[in-house]
């Protein structure tokens, strides 16, 4: 295969699921079986092509990066920059090729599984269409060679997730969960977008290569290392959202409202892994500080969600928190510098976690049908306390489930053991290099917790006896379309697919193919280099293996002791540490916290703003009419009752005329008329006072009453008021008019004198 | 002396024609008792002929009757504006309910109309204080009578009484002011006054007093605030035709006289910048700042109060007050541009304001009411009338593509050119306020449904033709206004100035 | 390009007027003709727009160079051979398009065409309605093609009256209030523009082609060249007091149209009360005039002040974005929500403009186009449901996705386009605006990204309230969207999708001109910096 | 006091002007305060005559031309014409309303 062939195949791989989506969204009603076979076969073609790409890539171009770009937007000759073009494209390196296959496998098998699981759904065709667009977006994330398309597909993944979680949108909880997933993801995306803005502002390109090259060449984003770190952390924010890391992990458990195969595909194996993939993609530009943030976020996530998982009773919730915890692991792995291990865990976890979800789907499917047959609509088919003893009824499901559980618990001979061990070793190495001891402690503790809650699940669901013996009769193994994927995933959870050595992942093709990229950040802010890290890793490898096995063993033993042999009374313990238990059952109260702060807070703000908009802003300009109408009534009355007496007119007339005369006289021949000046002054003063009073009486009386309320509408009010005031002067009495004319004349004298 | 008078008479043909027509109309009224249509035709003919003579005077710039009158492009312009509106008013009168129902006094009506027009012609050309007083009085006295023409109606006679008391006082004030000016300068001729004032040996305060008193007189004529009080009451009470005539022609004449008086008397002939068209008033007396205040008061009050009106004639009265305020802005700036803007505005105002009043009259003929509420659904009852009213009102607001916009545009042009920015802003804001009340009428016409039992309203062909005569220029000058601008530019020339 | 000896821009501007005349001549009662004539007229307009698009030379710079303008039509309109003191007055019939206006021309033609079909259900005084609609169309198109300020202003004002009647006669219950509010607000803005226009007119002279005498002109291109400002005139110089004043006057004038906080309160009322097609035009085209005016007039004519006010503009943009979004979130009325979302989205345009660089400008202008199509869709969608249910209360619905699946499909596209989903056009313009603005205003832009989340929140919340959940019994019988409605929505949806994937179709049109504009602004401010 | 008496004893322009001013004031006073329309019109006459006194005084004392006196004659005629018309109007008013009290005419108002 030539490079071009591989790239061409990659494009085909990318577009095939889109084709599936397009066909099904428009024509599913007209295609037999609503097109499930079409979508599934397209995805299997995709899978085979992906494998071909991986094959070709690893064999022929092992250490090359294959890229192709095209000019997407041409800004022309931009002032201050020169010619500016935005090139987008795809790239196939080993990371992408491996991820491609992982995504394609899970997606194809989930399609297959869904044929059985979703049979009879109201929007069966639509469901497969959505799976198509999801696969398309996810493959896009994998193949992109630039931040722009990364962000584009990133959001599209969010969209497909939204559509799929909300597939049963008639349920309020489902639409809520979908909405929550999208919005919480958006919050993370803002961070990512800001990070991209920082990079773009400096480099005027989105291409990974160009940006990394420029950083390596010494050009830092906005000229400082701080901004480089900031950019790294902000881009990681995207991963926090998508990979459900603390503190944005709250959407993932809710997302279990979607159909179970969706959970397997999106919320276990692929979409949530996108965050990890993003970190891997941008690993080269992460500074030590950024990686430290990543590490701690991952560790905290792993710890919090593992503790929550212990206390959950919903089978999917347990798996959801387990997923969050494992994602934390991966992120932590990447953060500590165990690049290959983190990514390896992503791949292996994709297989067994997808399997776990499909397995749980199989169980739920069976439970659901059994409950339906019994006419029982109250019992929750997902609550593990209602299960038990399914081992005999559903052997395939049980054995495959057990396989996945072993893998996730890190028991040797499984793929999970290989990857988890490497991460734990990495955390020890990290401790050695930086002295942060909390990271390995959390790592090992969570390993034990994982084994414990996973076996708790297995025991409660499959072992022992069924809670309702009558019901157990009606539970049957799922159909072949569902069991075949289970078996395939179980097989893929064996170590042999990744490494010939069951205790050393490093010997396998995977570790050879996926190498930690060379950091491009300036030496002063870079994390420990690959060699140093390898060195430290070497020391801690054996320790890690022993410790992790011990922890897993303890976890498993405890689980059996508590739930199988009942040596330990779980309820009693829960009762003893009631606050802690409640705390865990309620998921550390994250949802409540966010609800009170973010959601309620925003809603209050919106209400305040709405009020502000309607009342203040609008009020300033508005309401003139109604207001001034109101005043009209008030003042008109004043005016009419205050029918001005002749005496008052006399005052006015006297003042005005004498004033005119005085001005005439005094200015022309002031010496001669000086004698009369004093008397006239008095009259003038009185007259002015009288007129002021007159005006006030006319209009201001009404004004006064209203001013208390009038602050808001002041501007409009004043306009209306003056209109009204002047209108009030128009009394219909000609003598009043004349008085005002004379007043006007007088004011002009005074004004321009 | 006699030669001079004869020579002057030959330059006095428009006025003479009116005098002759006036007399003939009186005689005809007495002779043709059966057919008073002859009086109408006679007066129409008289005005048209006088207009022709006025056109003939184009380009002249001289003084007649020993400096009593000036015949110059400026006066000719106003004569034409006045004459054209007189023609329209006579046409309106043919369809006016008020006029046509008083058959016996129709002769009186038309002859007084001619006298009124004559007074206004004289106002446009008066160059001597005495002439000004006489012309003003001729105009006023005839309009007092015409305002009370429908004398059986209480409203009309009340309007007439108020008008005369108010008018008499105003002309009294003006006369008193003129007497002081005469005392100060020893001249009654405005050129003489200018000469005397130019010596600079004048008591400024006294001059101010005289000017303010004279402004009171002019202000009354153009209904500037605070001398406007008569306007709404008289406009409401008088017959529509007279109201319309007063609102356009009388205002035009007042402006003509005021501009001539102030420009000529107070011109500082040393500070005339010919290329820019800017001139300056004599040191120490800034009459234009008084006018600026007047202008702001006038348009603001006119607009604010108009918002509250429910009688359309009254609303238009306040609107005409506001328009006087706009036009005053053009006088304030002391530049030929400003004067040209005023002249342009008058041409535009002639068509749009007469148009609005014409519609008021037609509607009142049919519905018997001038109340805004009676206009409900009018746009549906008579679409032509509705659309015409929209165009007139939009033009009065000053929105393109109507002529009203051009008028405002040139006013603002003049203001900004002279850097009277604040005044321009006030003017602009005022036209926004004005929109509110104009649109109130349009709202009733189109946004409200007509009363139940009201059918559609139809008009005869001549009525529609008159409407179109007003409507077409209102639109046309909005899109192509070069001719009126050219004309106005050529018409700011006054005799004796440059 | 000419037809019958008359330039294409004249045709595209006045074809609706011809249609209007034809509509008025149709005898009363012939509703079919009254509906189809506007449809044909706007269709012709659309065809002309398409021809302009196809013949548009993407390399020409436009903005301040006559050579860079395309399809230019220049004729003497009003030429007053003045006297010495008045100088010569020349107003030209001057039209042309460049990269800045061509997208708006396309948008106007498209939205008008769709608006006619969205008006199919009008039954009250149909003739008057269509006449007004077509008049409005001419006004809008004229604003975007005029290059003479006077002509621009005339078209600008011509729109007001039809809009008043369209809202006032065919609007909702509070139509009178909304209509007069719209009218007054816009007029307030335009008188300020008028004053600034006159001040510009007085300050600029160009030599007459024949005589060489310097004459005042309303030519916009001439106003953009500092060399044309008469020394000592009102607006001559750089960064003077009067120039600031003129800029502010223009800004307020245009801000009211955009609308920019706090001049925005006319918008929710007008949008809510207007009939569907008019809301579509209001949001789709009219709002763009404000930002178009800023870019066409304020920026190139007052570059140094535009630059000086870049930060305040960015702050205003931020307020618009966040405030609009928050207000939208609090609404109960579907249409009002969309109206506030318009305020928020126009904030993005402003943010892009405040960037003063090509990326931001391209984002802004592209956002103008995209907001036009997307919001038009949203209003059409509201119209569809309002026609059927006669309510717009968001909580009155629920579960419409079940009863009206096709409708929901189109709606989903519109909603996600509005919330900036990649793959749809809105995202690209928003992203470019932000990317551009970030380079100039770091923290304001970061703060503005809050709007992205808020938009997603209220859009999805609305979607959930109206479309998701269990179907409301009351609306069980609602018929799904019909062919005509689909016909109005689908073209927009297709454009939104296509431009979302390949924005170069639109962006290539504008880059040359906008680069030039950025150059002008930078050049002007460099002048201000110089001692 | 002595000054005043002396001033009184030597009549000049100032005396006429003062009289005119007083007359003017009385005129205004009458216009504004009288309720009877006829009295109001009398006030107008006073104002006109105040102006006349001014004209004649100025003509005599300062300008030396006869212009002022000519104007005065015209103004007298004018006043007569005005009075005639005013009386006619008042008569008409009286026929319509049976009163000439200007206070009572306020039908036309805002």
Short mmCIF file of N, CA and C in Angstrom, two decimals, chain B residues 125-233:
data_model
loop_
_atom_site.label_atom_id
_atom_site.label_comp_id
_atom_site.label_asym_id
_atom_site.label_seq_id
_atom_site.Cartn_x
_atom_site.Cartn_y
_atom_site.Cartn_z
N UNK B 125 -42.35 92.35 0.15
CA UNK B 125 -41.46 93.33 -0.47
C UNK B 125 -41.16 94.54 0.40
N UNK B 126 -41.85 94.68 1.54
CA UNK B 126 -41.73 95.90 2.33
C UNK B 126 -40.30 96.15 2.78
N UNK B 127 -39.85 97.39 2.53
CA UNK B 127 -38.48 97.73 2.91
C UNK B 127 -38.45 98.95 3.81
N UNK B 128 -39.60 99.34 4.26
CA UNK B 128 -39.70 100.51 5.11
C UNK B 128 -40.58 100.15 6.29
N UNK B 129 -40.21 100.66 7.45
CA UNK B 129 -40.96 100.27 8.64
C UNK B 129 -42.44 100.61 8.50
N UNK B 130 -42.71 101.74 7.93
CA UNK B 130 -44.10 102.12 7.76
C UNK B 130 -44.83 101.13 6.85
N UNK B 131 -44.17 100.80 5.76
CA UNK B 131 -44.75 99.84 4.82
C UNK B 131 -44.96 98.50 5.51
N UNK B 132 -44.01 98.16 6.33
CA UNK B 132 -44.12 96.89 7.03
C UNK B 132 -45.34 96.87 7.92
N UNK B 133 -45.50 97.95 8.67
CA UNK B 133 -46.64 98.02 9.58
C UNK B 133 -47.93 97.95 8.78
N UNK B 134 -47.98 98.71 7.71
CA UNK B 134 -49.21 98.75 6.93
C UNK B 134 -49.51 97.37 6.32
N UNK B 135 -48.50 96.77 5.76
CA UNK B 135 -48.71 95.47 5.13
C UNK B 135 -49.16 94.44 6.16
N UNK B 136 -48.48 94.50 7.29
CA UNK B 136 -48.82 93.57 8.36
C UNK B 136 -50.26 93.75 8.78
N UNK B 137 -50.65 95.01 8.91
CA UNK B 137 -52.01 95.28 9.36
C UNK B 137 -53.03 94.85 8.32
N UNK B 138 -52.72 95.10 7.06
CA UNK B 138 -53.64 94.69 6.01
C UNK B 138 -53.87 93.18 6.07
N UNK B 139 -52.77 92.49 6.19
CA UNK B 139 -52.86 91.04 6.30
C UNK B 139 -53.67 90.65 7.52
N UNK B 140 -53.30 91.25 8.64
CA UNK B 140 -53.95 90.85 9.89
C UNK B 140 -55.44 91.13 9.84
N UNK B 141 -55.79 92.34 9.44
CA UNK B 141 -57.20 92.72 9.50
C UNK B 141 -58.04 91.79 8.64
N UNK B 142 -57.56 91.52 7.44
CA UNK B 142 -58.35 90.62 6.59
C UNK B 142 -58.40 89.22 7.18
N UNK B 143 -57.29 88.80 7.77
CA UNK B 143 -57.38 87.44 8.31
C UNK B 143 -58.27 87.37 9.55
N UNK B 144 -58.36 88.48 10.32
CA UNK B 144 -59.32 88.46 11.45
C UNK B 144 -60.71 88.16 10.93
N UNK B 145 -61.03 88.86 9.85
CA UNK B 145 -62.39 88.70 9.33
C UNK B 145 -62.58 87.29 8.78
N UNK B 146 -61.58 86.86 8.00
CA UNK B 146 -61.73 85.56 7.38
C UNK B 146 -61.77 84.45 8.42
N UNK B 147 -61.01 84.61 9.49
CA UNK B 147 -61.03 83.58 10.54
C UNK B 147 -62.43 83.44 11.10
N UNK B 148 -63.16 84.56 11.13
CA UNK B 148 -64.52 84.49 11.67
C UNK B 148 -65.55 84.41 10.57
N UNK B 149 -65.12 83.90 9.42
CA UNK B 149 -66.01 83.95 8.25
C UNK B 149 -67.31 83.21 8.49
N UNK B 150 -67.23 82.05 9.03
CA UNK B 150 -68.47 81.33 9.34
C UNK B 150 -69.01 81.88 10.64
N UNK B 151 -69.57 83.07 10.55
CA UNK B 151 -69.80 83.83 11.78
C UNK B 151 -70.92 83.27 12.64
N UNK B 152 -71.75 82.41 12.03
CA UNK B 152 -72.79 81.81 12.86
C UNK B 152 -72.21 80.80 13.84
N UNK B 153 -71.08 80.24 13.44
CA UNK B 153 -70.49 79.22 14.30
C UNK B 153 -69.78 79.88 15.47
N UNK B 154 -70.03 79.36 16.66
CA UNK B 154 -69.41 79.92 17.86
C UNK B 154 -67.90 79.85 17.79
N UNK B 155 -67.40 78.71 17.35
CA UNK B 155 -65.97 78.52 17.30
C UNK B 155 -65.30 79.58 16.45
N UNK B 156 -65.92 79.80 15.32
CA UNK B 156 -65.30 80.70 14.37
C UNK B 156 -65.26 82.12 14.93
N UNK B 157 -66.35 82.53 15.55
CA UNK B 157 -66.33 83.90 16.05
C UNK B 157 -65.43 84.03 17.27
N UNK B 158 -65.38 82.99 18.06
CA UNK B 158 -64.45 83.05 19.19
C UNK B 158 -63.02 83.18 18.68
N UNK B 159 -62.71 82.37 17.66
CA UNK B 159 -61.36 82.43 17.09
C UNK B 159 -61.08 83.83 16.61
N UNK B 160 -62.05 84.38 15.95
CA UNK B 160 -61.87 85.70 15.39
C UNK B 160 -61.60 86.74 16.48
N UNK B 161 -62.35 86.65 17.55
CA UNK B 161 -62.17 87.62 18.64
C UNK B 161 -60.79 87.49 19.26
N UNK B 162 -60.44 86.26 19.55
CA UNK B 162 -59.12 86.04 20.16
C UNK B 162 -58.03 86.54 19.24
N UNK B 163 -58.25 86.25 17.99
CA UNK B 163 -57.25 86.62 17.00
C UNK B 163 -57.05 88.12 16.99
N UNK B 164 -58.14 88.83 17.01
CA UNK B 164 -57.97 90.28 16.87
C UNK B 164 -57.37 90.89 18.13
N UNK B 165 -57.78 90.42 19.27
CA UNK B 165 -57.21 90.98 20.50
C UNK B 165 -55.72 90.70 20.55
N UNK B 166 -55.44 89.43 20.25
CA UNK B 166 -54.04 89.01 20.31
C UNK B 166 -53.22 89.74 19.26
N UNK B 167 -53.78 89.78 18.05
CA UNK B 167 -53.06 90.40 16.94
C UNK B 167 -52.86 91.88 17.17
N UNK B 168 -53.88 92.51 17.69
CA UNK B 168 -53.79 93.95 17.92
C UNK B 168 -52.69 94.24 18.94
N UNK B 169 -52.66 93.46 19.98
CA UNK B 169 -51.62 93.67 20.98
C UNK B 169 -50.26 93.50 20.33
N UNK B 170 -50.11 92.42 19.56
CA UNK B 170 -48.81 92.14 18.97
C UNK B 170 -48.38 93.26 18.05
N UNK B 171 -49.32 93.72 17.22
CA UNK B 171 -48.87 94.79 16.33
C UNK B 171 -48.61 96.05 17.14
N UNK B 172 -49.34 96.21 18.23
CA UNK B 172 -49.05 97.35 19.12
C UNK B 172 -47.64 97.28 19.65
N UNK B 173 -47.28 96.11 20.14
CA UNK B 173 -45.93 95.94 20.67
C UNK B 173 -44.90 96.25 19.59
N UNK B 174 -45.18 95.72 18.41
CA UNK B 174 -44.24 95.91 17.32
C UNK B 174 -44.11 97.39 16.97
N UNK B 175 -45.25 98.01 16.93
CA UNK B 175 -45.24 99.42 16.58
C UNK B 175 -44.44 100.22 17.60
N UNK B 176 -44.62 99.86 18.84
CA UNK B 176 -43.88 100.54 19.91
C UNK B 176 -42.39 100.31 19.71
N UNK B 177 -42.06 99.09 19.40
CA UNK B 177 -40.65 98.78 19.13
C UNK B 177 -40.14 99.57 17.94
N UNK B 178 -40.95 99.66 16.92
CA UNK B 178 -40.52 100.40 15.74
C UNK B 178 -40.30 101.86 16.09
N UNK B 179 -41.18 102.36 16.93
CA UNK B 179 -41.02 103.76 17.31
C UNK B 179 -39.68 103.97 18.01
N UNK B 180 -39.29 103.04 18.82
CA UNK B 180 -38.01 103.19 19.51
C UNK B 180 -36.86 103.12 18.50
N UNK B 181 -36.97 102.18 17.57
CA UNK B 181 -35.94 102.09 16.55
C UNK B 181 -35.83 103.41 15.79
N UNK B 182 -36.99 103.93 15.49
CA UNK B 182 -37.00 105.21 14.78
C UNK B 182 -36.30 106.27 15.61
N UNK B 183 -36.55 106.23 16.87
CA UNK B 183 -35.90 107.18 17.75
C UNK B 183 -34.39 106.99 17.76
N UNK B 184 -33.98 105.78 17.74
CA UNK B 184 -32.55 105.50 17.82
C UNK B 184 -31.82 105.89 16.55
N UNK B 185 -32.49 105.64 15.41
CA UNK B 185 -31.77 105.79 14.16
C UNK B 185 -32.25 106.99 13.35
N UNK B 186 -33.42 107.44 13.65
CA UNK B 186 -33.94 108.55 12.89
C UNK B 186 -34.37 108.16 11.49
N UNK B 187 -34.44 106.90 11.21
CA UNK B 187 -34.82 106.46 9.88
C UNK B 187 -35.95 105.46 9.97
N UNK B 188 -36.75 105.39 8.94
CA UNK B 188 -37.77 104.34 8.89
C UNK B 188 -37.43 103.34 7.80
N UNK B 189 -36.58 103.76 6.91
CA UNK B 189 -36.15 102.88 5.85
C UNK B 189 -35.11 101.89 6.40
N UNK B 190 -35.23 100.63 6.06
CA UNK B 190 -34.32 99.67 6.68
C UNK B 190 -32.86 99.90 6.27
N UNK B 191 -32.66 100.47 5.07
CA UNK B 191 -31.27 100.75 4.68
C UNK B 191 -30.72 101.90 5.51
N UNK B 192 -31.61 102.85 5.76
CA UNK B 192 -31.21 103.97 6.60
C UNK B 192 -30.90 103.48 8.01
N UNK B 193 -31.74 102.61 8.49
CA UNK B 193 -31.52 102.08 9.83
C UNK B 193 -30.16 101.41 9.89
N UNK B 194 -29.86 100.61 8.86
CA UNK B 194 -28.59 99.91 8.83
C UNK B 194 -27.44 100.91 8.87
N UNK B 195 -27.58 101.95 8.08
CA UNK B 195 -26.53 102.97 8.05
C UNK B 195 -26.32 103.55 9.43
N UNK B 196 -27.42 103.92 10.05
CA UNK B 196 -27.33 104.55 11.36
C UNK B 196 -26.73 103.60 12.39
N UNK B 197 -27.19 102.38 12.33
CA UNK B 197 -26.68 101.42 13.31
C UNK B 197 -25.19 101.16 13.08
N UNK B 198 -24.75 101.20 11.84
CA UNK B 198 -23.36 100.89 11.53
C UNK B 198 -22.40 101.88 12.19
N UNK B 199 -22.88 103.07 12.49
CA UNK B 199 -21.99 104.02 13.15
C UNK B 199 -21.61 103.55 14.54
N UNK B 200 -22.42 102.68 15.09
CA UNK B 200 -22.07 102.08 16.37
C UNK B 200 -22.42 102.94 17.56
N UNK B 201 -23.05 104.08 17.34
CA UNK B 201 -23.36 104.94 18.49
C UNK B 201 -24.79 104.73 18.95
N UNK B 202 -25.08 103.51 19.26
CA UNK B 202 -26.45 103.19 19.61
C UNK B 202 -26.46 102.50 20.96
N UNK B 203 -27.40 102.89 21.76
CA UNK B 203 -27.54 102.25 23.06
C UNK B 203 -28.03 100.80 22.85
N UNK B 204 -27.20 99.88 23.29
CA UNK B 204 -27.50 98.48 22.96
C UNK B 204 -28.75 97.97 23.64
N UNK B 205 -28.92 98.36 24.89
CA UNK B 205 -30.08 97.85 25.62
C UNK B 205 -31.37 98.34 24.97
N UNK B 206 -31.36 99.56 24.61
CA UNK B 206 -32.55 100.10 23.97
C UNK B 206 -32.83 99.37 22.67
N UNK B 207 -31.75 99.17 21.95
CA UNK B 207 -31.90 98.44 20.69
C UNK B 207 -32.48 97.06 20.94
N UNK B 208 -31.99 96.44 22.01
CA UNK B 208 -32.50 95.12 22.37
C UNK B 208 -34.00 95.17 22.64
N UNK B 209 -34.38 96.17 23.43
CA UNK B 209 -35.80 96.27 23.77
C UNK B 209 -36.63 96.43 22.51
N UNK B 210 -36.18 97.34 21.67
CA UNK B 210 -36.92 97.57 20.43
C UNK B 210 -36.99 96.28 19.63
N UNK B 211 -35.87 95.61 19.51
CA UNK B 211 -35.84 94.40 18.69
C UNK B 211 -36.74 93.33 19.27
N UNK B 212 -36.70 93.19 20.58
CA UNK B 212 -37.54 92.15 21.17
C UNK B 212 -39.00 92.46 20.92
N UNK B 213 -39.33 93.72 21.02
CA UNK B 213 -40.73 94.09 20.76
C UNK B 213 -41.09 93.82 19.31
N UNK B 214 -40.15 94.12 18.44
CA UNK B 214 -40.43 93.86 17.02
C UNK B 214 -40.50 92.36 16.77
N UNK B 215 -39.61 91.64 17.42
CA UNK B 215 -39.65 90.18 17.28
C UNK B 215 -40.99 89.64 17.75
N UNK B 216 -41.52 90.28 18.79
CA UNK B 216 -42.84 89.85 19.26
C UNK B 216 -43.85 89.95 18.13
N UNK B 217 -43.75 91.04 17.36
CA UNK B 217 -44.67 91.20 16.24
C UNK B 217 -44.47 90.15 15.17
N UNK B 218 -43.22 89.98 14.79
CA UNK B 218 -42.94 88.95 13.80
C UNK B 218 -43.29 87.57 14.33
N UNK B 219 -42.94 87.37 15.58
CA UNK B 219 -43.18 86.06 16.19
C UNK B 219 -44.65 85.71 16.17
N UNK B 220 -45.47 86.71 16.37
CA UNK B 220 -46.91 86.48 16.30
C UNK B 220 -47.30 86.04 14.89
N UNK B 221 -46.71 86.69 13.91
CA UNK B 221 -47.10 86.39 12.53
C UNK B 221 -46.65 84.97 12.14
N UNK B 222 -45.47 84.59 12.55
CA UNK B 222 -44.98 83.27 12.16
C UNK B 222 -45.30 82.22 13.22
N UNK B 223 -46.05 82.62 14.20
CA UNK B 223 -46.37 81.80 15.38
C UNK B 223 -45.16 81.10 15.99
N UNK B 224 -44.25 81.94 16.45
CA UNK B 224 -43.12 81.42 17.19
C UNK B 224 -43.44 81.49 18.68
N UNK B 225 -43.01 80.49 19.40
CA UNK B 225 -43.21 80.48 20.86
C UNK B 225 -42.32 81.57 21.44
N UNK B 226 -42.72 82.35 22.39
CA UNK B 226 -43.99 82.34 23.11
C UNK B 226 -45.04 83.30 22.53
N UNK B 227 -45.02 83.52 21.25
CA UNK B 227 -46.01 84.42 20.67
C UNK B 227 -47.03 83.63 19.85
N UNK B 228 -47.14 82.38 20.15
CA UNK B 228 -47.88 81.46 19.29
C UNK B 228 -49.30 81.20 19.76
N UNK B 229 -49.64 81.73 20.94
CA UNK B 229 -50.84 81.22 21.61
C UNK B 229 -52.11 81.26 20.77
N UNK B 230 -52.20 82.24 19.92
CA UNK B 230 -53.41 82.35 19.11
C UNK B 230 -53.53 81.17 18.13
N UNK B 231 -52.37 80.65 17.71
CA UNK B 231 -52.37 79.74 16.57
C UNK B 231 -53.33 78.56 16.72
N UNK B 232 -53.18 77.76 17.77
CA UNK B 232 -54.05 76.58 17.82
C UNK B 232 -55.53 76.95 17.87
N UNK B 233 -55.84 77.96 18.66
CA UNK B 233 -57.25 78.31 18.82
C UNK B 233 -57.83 78.82 17.51
#
